[in-house]
């Protein structure tokens, strides 16, 4: 699903993003509710940021990647931790692209997410390559999502990947 966000694009950058786990729902500009084989997932666009809310019989989990005032947790390259009965894995990377590369990658990602039944993308009015996009899926007992945050003024694209799944016992 593609939506135009009803807000002005603010001049943020990839370096302003912070990561948080367990935050309450923040005001969203667009949402997509999904049922993925027993897991309720809500994808939330917060402007140049995202929040994912996951609810399942084993518990709940919330991930926020946003410009969070007063946050002391910058965007990490990777996180792996236990959340209740789940294993939570998060990874992020920042790509810096030329103007031509950026435009092509933006079009490719927006097409991918827009055509996906579990995808949500938001673009900013007057800024065709400024967007936040999200995709969710369930695979082999895990819920996974990917997100992309585009900052055309800097040619930066932030990509994140998250997996939440049942904790696997350690091999003997």
PDB file of C-alpha atoms in Angstrom:
ATOM      1  CA  UNK A   1       0.000   0.000   0.000  1.00  0.00           C
ATOM      2  CA  UNK A   2       1.340   3.413  -0.964  1.00  0.00           C
ATOM      3  CA  UNK A   3       0.186   6.585   0.763  1.00  0.00           C
ATOM      4  CA  UNK A   4       1.129  10.234   0.630  1.00  0.00           C
ATOM      5  CA  UNK A   5       1.899  11.366   4.158  1.00  0.00           C
ATOM      6  CA  UNK A   6      -0.031  14.418   5.270  1.00  0.00           C
ATOM      7  CA  UNK A   7       2.937  16.234   6.743  1.00  0.00           C
ATOM      8  CA  UNK A   8       5.815  18.390   5.610  1.00  0.00           C
ATOM      9  CA  UNK A   9       9.140  16.655   5.070  1.00  0.00           C
ATOM     10  CA  UNK A  10      11.529  17.904   7.728  1.00  0.00           C
ATOM     11  CA  UNK A  11      15.225  18.059   7.001  1.00  0.00           C
ATOM     12  CA  UNK A  12      16.319  15.081   9.086  1.00  0.00           C
ATOM     13  CA  UNK A  13      19.195  12.728   8.342  1.00  0.00           C
ATOM     14  CA  UNK A  14      20.114   9.111   8.912  1.00  0.00           C
ATOM     15  CA  UNK A  15      22.305  10.096  11.866  1.00  0.00           C
ATOM     16  CA  UNK A  16      19.243  11.432  13.733  1.00  0.00           C
ATOM     17  CA  UNK A  17      17.561   8.016  13.893  1.00  0.00           C
ATOM     18  CA  UNK A  18      17.430   6.194  17.198  1.00  0.00           C
ATOM     19  CA  UNK A  19      16.271   2.676  18.055  1.00  0.00           C
ATOM     20  CA  UNK A  20      13.992   1.679  20.919  1.00  0.00           C
ATOM     21  CA  UNK A  21      12.369  -1.554  22.002  1.00  0.00           C
ATOM     22  CA  UNK A  22       9.200  -1.656  24.109  1.00  0.00           C
ATOM     23  CA  UNK A  23       7.869   1.873  23.544  1.00  0.00           C
ATOM     24  CA  UNK A  24       4.165   2.622  23.713  1.00  0.00           C
ATOM     25  CA  UNK A  25       2.436   3.349  20.374  1.00  0.00           C
ATOM     26  CA  UNK A  26       3.330   6.772  19.008  1.00  0.00           C
ATOM     27  CA  UNK A  27       1.011   8.918  16.844  1.00  0.00           C
ATOM     28  CA  UNK A  28       1.074   7.449  13.323  1.00  0.00           C
ATOM     29  CA  UNK A  29       0.538   9.082   9.932  1.00  0.00           C
ATOM     30  CA  UNK A  30      -0.414   5.736   8.346  1.00  0.00           C
ATOM     31  CA  UNK A  31      -0.909   2.176   9.601  1.00  0.00           C
ATOM     32  CA  UNK A  32      -1.390  -1.288   8.156  1.00  0.00           C
ATOM     33  CA  UNK A  33      -2.871  -4.065  10.314  1.00  0.00           C
ATOM     34  CA  UNK A  34      -1.837  -7.606   9.376  1.00  0.00           C
ATOM     35  CA  UNK A  35      -2.683 -11.077  10.643  1.00  0.00           C
ATOM     36  CA  UNK A  36       0.252 -13.386   9.943  1.00  0.00           C
ATOM     37  CA  UNK A  37      -0.652 -16.929  11.017  1.00  0.00           C
ATOM     38  CA  UNK A  38      -1.695 -16.103  14.563  1.00  0.00           C
ATOM     39  CA  UNK A  39       0.456 -13.009  14.943  1.00  0.00           C
ATOM     40  CA  UNK A  40      -1.115  -9.565  14.827  1.00  0.00           C
ATOM     41  CA  UNK A  41       1.292  -7.029  13.345  1.00  0.00           C
ATOM     42  CA  UNK A  42       0.719  -3.323  12.952  1.00  0.00           C
ATOM     43  CA  UNK A  43       3.079  -1.431  10.675  1.00  0.00           C
ATOM     44  CA  UNK A  44       3.133   2.269  11.604  1.00  0.00           C
ATOM     45  CA  UNK A  45       4.618   5.150   9.622  1.00  0.00           C
ATOM     46  CA  UNK A  46       5.647   8.023  11.865  1.00  0.00           C
ATOM     47  CA  UNK A  47       6.909  10.292   9.096  1.00  0.00           C
ATOM     48  CA  UNK A  48      10.600   9.672   8.471  1.00  0.00           C
ATOM     49  CA  UNK A  49      10.392   6.890  11.042  1.00  0.00           C
ATOM     50  CA  UNK A  50       8.614   3.640  11.786  1.00  0.00           C
ATOM     51  CA  UNK A  51       7.116   1.600  14.588  1.00  0.00           C
ATOM     52  CA  UNK A  52       6.086  -2.051  14.488  1.00  0.00           C
ATOM     53  CA  UNK A  53       3.723  -3.533  17.062  1.00  0.00           C
ATOM     54  CA  UNK A  54       3.628  -7.331  17.323  1.00  0.00           C
ATOM     55  CA  UNK A  55       1.051  -9.201  19.405  1.00  0.00           C
ATOM     56  CA  UNK A  56       0.979 -12.988  19.693  1.00  0.00           C
ATOM     57  CA  UNK A  57      -0.138 -15.524  22.316  1.00  0.00           C
ATOM     58  CA  UNK A  58       3.410 -15.550  23.722  1.00  0.00           C
ATOM     59  CA  UNK A  59       3.358 -11.802  24.335  1.00  0.00           C
ATOM     60  CA  UNK A  60       3.959  -8.516  22.606  1.00  0.00           C
ATOM     61  CA  UNK A  61       6.867  -6.568  21.197  1.00  0.00           C
ATOM     62  CA  UNK A  62       7.246  -3.031  19.891  1.00  0.00           C
ATOM     63  CA  UNK A  63      10.126  -1.665  17.839  1.00  0.00           C
ATOM     64  CA  UNK A  64      10.620   2.013  17.083  1.00  0.00           C
ATOM     65  CA  UNK A  65      13.178   3.559  14.757  1.00  0.00           C
ATOM     66  CA  UNK A  66      12.663   7.314  14.844  1.00  0.00           C
ATOM     67  CA  UNK A  67      14.094  10.697  15.689  1.00  0.00           C
ATOM     68  CA  UNK A  68      13.297  10.332  19.396  1.00  0.00           C
ATOM     69  CA  UNK A  69      13.917  13.476  21.445  1.00  0.00           C
ATOM     70  CA  UNK A  70      16.152  12.718  24.422  1.00  0.00           C
ATOM     71  CA  UNK A  71      16.967   9.195  23.258  1.00  0.00           C
ATOM     72  CA  UNK A  72      20.299   7.848  24.381  1.00  0.00           C
ATOM     73  CA  UNK A  73      20.204   4.841  22.036  1.00  0.00           C
ATOM     74  CA  UNK A  74      21.448   5.689  18.525  1.00  0.00           C
ATOM     75  CA  UNK A  75      20.640   3.389  15.633  1.00  0.00           C
ATOM     76  CA  UNK A  76      22.734   0.245  16.276  1.00  0.00           C
ATOM     77  CA  UNK A  77      24.262  -1.888  13.538  1.00  0.00           C
ATOM     78  CA  UNK A  78      22.849  -4.957  15.284  1.00  0.00           C
ATOM     79  CA  UNK A  79      20.966  -6.126  18.347  1.00  0.00           C
ATOM     80  CA  UNK A  80      20.250  -9.656  19.521  1.00  0.00           C
ATOM     81  CA  UNK A  81      18.365 -10.124  22.752  1.00  0.00           C
ATOM     82  CA  UNK A  82      15.724 -12.154  24.498  1.00  0.00           C
ATOM     83  CA  UNK A  83      12.273 -10.572  24.791  1.00  0.00           C
ATOM     84  CA  UNK A  84      10.111 -12.839  26.946  1.00  0.00           C
ATOM     85  CA  UNK A  85       9.995 -16.191  25.172  1.00  0.00           C
ATOM     86  CA  UNK A  86      11.256 -14.674  21.926  1.00  0.00           C
ATOM     87  CA  UNK A  87      14.586 -14.067  20.310  1.00  0.00           C
ATOM     88  CA  UNK A  88      14.727 -10.557  18.878  1.00  0.00           C
ATOM     89  CA  UNK A  89      17.285  -9.767  16.172  1.00  0.00           C
ATOM     90  CA  UNK A  90      17.726  -6.343  14.578  1.00  0.00           C
ATOM     91  CA  UNK A  91      20.222  -5.112  11.984  1.00  0.00           C
ATOM     92  CA  UNK A  92      20.626  -1.738  10.282  1.00  0.00           C
ATOM     93  CA  UNK A  93      22.858  -0.300   7.598  1.00  0.00           C
ATOM     94  CA  UNK A  94      23.206   3.099   5.963  1.00  0.00           C
ATOM     95  CA  UNK A  95      24.015   3.352   2.254  1.00  0.00           C
ATOM     96  CA  UNK A  96      25.183   6.566   0.619  1.00  0.00           C
ATOM     97  CA  UNK A  97      24.308   6.671  -3.081  1.00  0.00           C
ATOM     98  CA  UNK A  98      24.826   9.079  -5.968  1.00  0.00           C
ATOM     99  CA  UNK A  99      21.765  11.094  -7.041  1.00  0.00           C
ATOM    100  CA  UNK A 100      21.096   8.760  -9.992  1.00  0.00           C
ATOM    101  CA  UNK A 101      21.616   5.597  -7.948  1.00  0.00           C
ATOM    102  CA  UNK A 102      19.386   6.968  -5.200  1.00  0.00           C
ATOM    103  CA  UNK A 103      16.498   7.782  -7.570  1.00  0.00           C
ATOM    104  CA  UNK A 104      16.662   4.322  -9.146  1.00  0.00           C
ATOM    105  CA  UNK A 105      16.824   2.528  -5.804  1.00  0.00           C
ATOM    106  CA  UNK A 106      13.939   4.634  -4.451  1.00  0.00           C
ATOM    107  CA  UNK A 107      11.713   3.710  -7.406  1.00  0.00           C
ATOM    108  CA  UNK A 108      12.667   0.036  -7.087  1.00  0.00           C
ATOM    109  CA  UNK A 109      11.898  -0.111  -3.355  1.00  0.00           C
ATOM    110  CA  UNK A 110       8.617   1.802  -3.625  1.00  0.00           C
ATOM    111  CA  UNK A 111       7.439  -0.542  -6.397  1.00  0.00           C
ATOM    112  CA  UNK A 112       8.423  -3.620  -4.348  1.00  0.00           C
ATOM    113  CA  UNK A 113       6.622  -2.461  -1.207  1.00  0.00           C
ATOM    114  CA  UNK A 114       3.563  -1.032  -2.987  1.00  0.00           C
ATOM    115  CA  UNK A 115       2.924  -4.327  -4.814  1.00  0.00           C
ATOM    116  CA  UNK A 116       3.446  -6.510  -1.711  1.00  0.00           C
ATOM    117  CA  UNK A 117       0.267  -7.507   0.221  1.00  0.00           C
ATOM    118  CA  UNK A 118       2.091  -6.914   3.533  1.00  0.00           C
ATOM    119  CA  UNK A 119       3.785  -3.674   2.523  1.00  0.00           C
ATOM    120  CA  UNK A 120       3.252  -0.061   3.563  1.00  0.00           C
ATOM    121  CA  UNK A 121       5.069   2.934   2.084  1.00  0.00           C
ATOM    122  CA  UNK A 122       4.631   6.623   2.685  1.00  0.00           C
ATOM    123  CA  UNK A 123       5.984   9.415   0.488  1.00  0.00           C
ATOM    124  CA  UNK A 124       6.144  13.093   1.340  1.00  0.00           C
ATOM    125  CA  UNK A 125       4.301  15.697  -0.760  1.00  0.00           C
ATOM    126  CA  UNK A 126       6.660  17.404  -3.210  1.00  0.00           C
ATOM    127  CA  UNK A 127       9.559  15.058  -2.332  1.00  0.00           C
ATOM    128  CA  UNK A 128       9.125  11.950  -4.539  1.00  0.00           C
ATOM    129  CA  UNK A 129      12.247  10.193  -3.267  1.00  0.00           C
ATOM    130  CA  UNK A 130      11.716  10.965   0.434  1.00  0.00           C
ATOM    131  CA  UNK A 131       9.888   7.971   1.869  1.00  0.00           C
ATOM    132  CA  UNK A 132       9.587   5.383   4.589  1.00  0.00           C
ATOM    133  CA  UNK A 133       8.654   1.850   3.532  1.00  0.00           C
ATOM    134  CA  UNK A 134       7.964  -1.380   5.435  1.00  0.00           C
ATOM    135  CA  UNK A 135       7.345  -5.049   4.600  1.00  0.00           C
ATOM    136  CA  UNK A 136       6.340  -7.837   7.002  1.00  0.00           C
ATOM    137  CA  UNK A 137       6.095 -11.601   6.662  1.00  0.00           C
ATOM    138  CA  UNK A 138       5.962 -14.772   8.682  1.00  0.00           C
ATOM    139  CA  UNK A 139       8.440 -17.539   7.921  1.00  0.00           C
ATOM    140  CA  UNK A 140       9.160 -20.773   9.811  1.00  0.00           C
ATOM    141  CA  UNK A 141       7.673 -19.595  13.108  1.00  0.00           C
ATOM    142  CA  UNK A 142       9.262 -16.145  13.029  1.00  0.00           C
ATOM    143  CA  UNK A 143       7.787 -12.760  12.206  1.00  0.00           C
ATOM    144  CA  UNK A 144      10.137 -10.638  10.149  1.00  0.00           C
ATOM    145  CA  UNK A 145      10.064  -7.133   8.788  1.00  0.00           C
ATOM    146  CA  UNK A 146      12.267  -4.902   6.713  1.00  0.00           C
ATOM    147  CA  UNK A 147      12.175  -1.131   6.549  1.00  0.00           C
ATOM    148  CA  UNK A 148      13.738   1.600   4.428  1.00  0.00           C
ATOM    149  CA  UNK A 149      14.105   5.263   5.349  1.00  0.00           C
ATOM    150  CA  UNK A 150      15.144   7.549   2.485  1.00  0.00           C
ATOM    151  CA  UNK A 151      16.996  10.847   2.870  1.00  0.00           C
ATOM    152  CA  UNK A 152      17.400  12.195  -0.691  1.00  0.00           C
ATOM    153  CA  UNK A 153      19.110  15.443   0.360  1.00  0.00           C
ATOM    154  CA  UNK A 154      22.083  13.363   1.591  1.00  0.00           C
ATOM    155  CA  UNK A 155      21.686  10.420  -0.810  1.00  0.00           C
ATOM    156  CA  UNK A 156      21.314   8.158   2.225  1.00  0.00           C
ATOM    157  CA  UNK A 157      19.130   5.096   2.516  1.00  0.00           C
ATOM    158  CA  UNK A 158      18.745   3.403   5.906  1.00  0.00           C
ATOM    159  CA  UNK A 159      17.698  -0.255   5.719  1.00  0.00           C
ATOM    160  CA  UNK A 160      16.678  -2.309   8.742  1.00  0.00           C
ATOM    161  CA  UNK A 161      15.903  -5.992   9.159  1.00  0.00           C
ATOM    162  CA  UNK A 162      14.192  -7.547  12.172  1.00  0.00           C
ATOM    163  CA  UNK A 163      13.326 -11.118  13.152  1.00  0.00           C
ATOM    164  CA  UNK A 164      11.256 -12.074  16.191  1.00  0.00           C
ATOM    165  CA  UNK A 165      10.865 -15.784  16.827  1.00  0.00           C
ATOM    166  CA  UNK A 166      10.599 -18.514  19.409  1.00  0.00           C
ATOM    167  CA  UNK A 167      13.804 -19.016  21.327  1.00  0.00           C
ATOM    168  CA  UNK A 168      15.569 -22.131  20.082  1.00  0.00           C
ATOM    169  CA  UNK A 169      17.206 -24.422  22.638  1.00  0.00           C
ATOM    170  CA  UNK A 170      20.991 -24.509  22.549  1.00  0.00           C
ATOM    171  CA  UNK A 171      22.463 -27.639  20.948  1.00  0.00           C
ATOM    172  CA  UNK A 172      23.886 -30.185  23.372  1.00  0.00           C
TER     173      UNK A 172
END
